Amino acid sequence: MSRNLIISLLLGILIFSSKAALSAPISEDLNSAVAYAYFQIGEDDADDQSLSLGAFLGQIKEITENHYNVASITQVLDAQKSGKTLPPRTIILTFEKFDRGFLRDVWPILEENNLPFLLFLNAAKLDTASSDEDSLDPNWDDARTLENSPLSEIGITPYSYTHSANIDNSDIEMDINRAKTLFREKMEIEPLYFSYPFGEFTPDYLDVISKQGFMAAFTQASGVIGLSTPRNLIPRFTMTDSFSDIERFRMTSSALPFPVTGITPMSVFSKANPPSLGFTASNDIPDQDIKKMNCFASGISDVSIHSTEHRIQIEIPTAFDDGKGRVNCTIPVSVTDGSGDDDNLRWRWLGFQFSFPE
């Protein structure tokens, strides 16, 4: 056998092996999107959900200078329904805790850069606004200012922004209907999007939302929006000063869907701490990719993963502190189109949020 032929055969084997090592894309990758949740934005905020204005401006610079596709939630849902491909780094900007500081500091930045956004409004806060002109409390006129912008979409929370561990279905439904009625009366709109207060939901809460006619309802668990993502469980990466660095923003913005079914428990609230977390990964995800999965629990090391075929059980060795916790599971996916990180990787991402009522 000639030397040239041997070299050709070896090259062929290497190329075949490298291609085999690459994780195959799945259909949901082609029109997936990542949503971000912003709460209080301002230099002097001490809230644990706050983000400094400087950090927010840094993210806007990253977005505008590096070919991100900032889309509305309606555009993303329509693309997924029709099978239209979306560009890598398609992201959705969502905001809560609306006040006049938002109108003063954040809204001009979004308008200047022509960035669409989804704003969740709380009817109780608008209803009880202070008459003091120097107050940051927003009123219905302030809300109408943004509702008239082509960049904005309006979503709602229940009238009462409260924890939902012990709320009856009838009370949840009444509270949501009260908010919807006010938005019809005050702004002449039918809200299409909903945000769970504090990201909290239960099976009963999900049942109520499924009957309310919303196009989508948003949690505060991390993850990526794919075609199979339940429309009443849209994930978002929360943006706070603790998680606002640009490297993390780049990594999460290129994240990929991690489609699963059979999640247990199907609730943010868990009597057991740590919870017994399980789910079934989609058959679209190859077995070799499942073996690459890692899971991380906030403040806890040595999380174990047990899988039987595509059924996965996460074993968390110790209890979460502070009555709440998060679990994030990721799978590295090799890419060759320049959409990944410095190692040419993107990450399938699946997040869970837990609360442990006393």
PDB file of N, CA, C and O in Angstrom, residues 25-31 284:
ATOM      1  N   PRO A  25     -27.392  18.335  15.843  1.00  0.00           N
ATOM      2  CA  PRO A  25     -28.461  19.255  16.231  1.00  0.00           C
ATOM      3  C   PRO A  25     -29.808  18.546  16.195  1.00  0.00           C
ATOM      4  O   PRO A  25     -29.979  17.518  15.543  1.00  0.00           O
ATOM      5  N   ILE A  26     -30.762  19.075  16.927  1.00  0.00           N
ATOM      6  CA  ILE A  26     -32.128  18.577  16.867  1.00  0.00           C
ATOM      7  C   ILE A  26     -33.002  19.653  16.252  1.00  0.00           C
ATOM      8  O   ILE A  26     -32.611  20.824  16.160  1.00  0.00           O
ATOM      9  N   SER A  27     -34.171  19.280  15.819  1.00  0.00           N
ATOM     10  CA  SER A  27     -35.010  20.208  15.066  1.00  0.00           C
ATOM     11  C   SER A  27     -35.336  21.470  15.868  1.00  0.00           C
ATOM     12  O   SER A  27     -35.431  22.569  15.308  1.00  0.00           O
ATOM     13  N   GLU A  28     -35.491  21.346  17.185  1.00  0.00           N
ATOM     14  CA  GLU A  28     -35.847  22.501  18.005  1.00  0.00           C
ATOM     15  C   GLU A  28     -34.743  23.554  18.057  1.00  0.00           C
ATOM     16  O   GLU A  28     -35.000  24.723  18.387  1.00  0.00           O
ATOM     17  N   ASP A  29     -33.511  23.156  17.748  1.00  0.00           N
ATOM     18  CA  ASP A  29     -32.411  24.119  17.771  1.00  0.00           C
ATOM     19  C   ASP A  29     -32.599  25.225  16.732  1.00  0.00           C
ATOM     20  O   ASP A  29     -32.086  26.339  16.905  1.00  0.00           O
ATOM     21  N   LEU A  30     -33.308  24.912  15.655  1.00  0.00           N
ATOM     22  CA  LEU A  30     -33.358  25.820  14.509  1.00  0.00           C
ATOM     23  C   LEU A  30     -34.190  27.072  14.760  1.00  0.00           C
ATOM     24  O   LEU A  30     -34.017  28.064  14.054  1.00  0.00           O
ATOM     25  N   ASN A  31     -35.092  27.039  15.733  1.00  0.00           N
ATOM     26  CA  ASN A  31     -35.876  28.251  16.007  1.00  0.00           C
ATOM     27  C   ASN A  31     -36.075  28.447  17.512  1.00  0.00           C
ATOM     28  O   ASN A  31     -37.133  28.866  17.961  1.00  0.00           O
ATOM     29  N   ASP A 284     -35.037  12.780  20.905  1.00  0.00           N
ATOM     30  CA  ASP A 284     -34.237  13.510  19.920  1.00  0.00           C
ATOM     31  C   ASP A 284     -32.805  13.718  20.394  1.00  0.00           C
ATOM     32  O   ASP A 284     -31.907  13.957  19.577  1.00  0.00           O
TER      33      ASP A 284
END
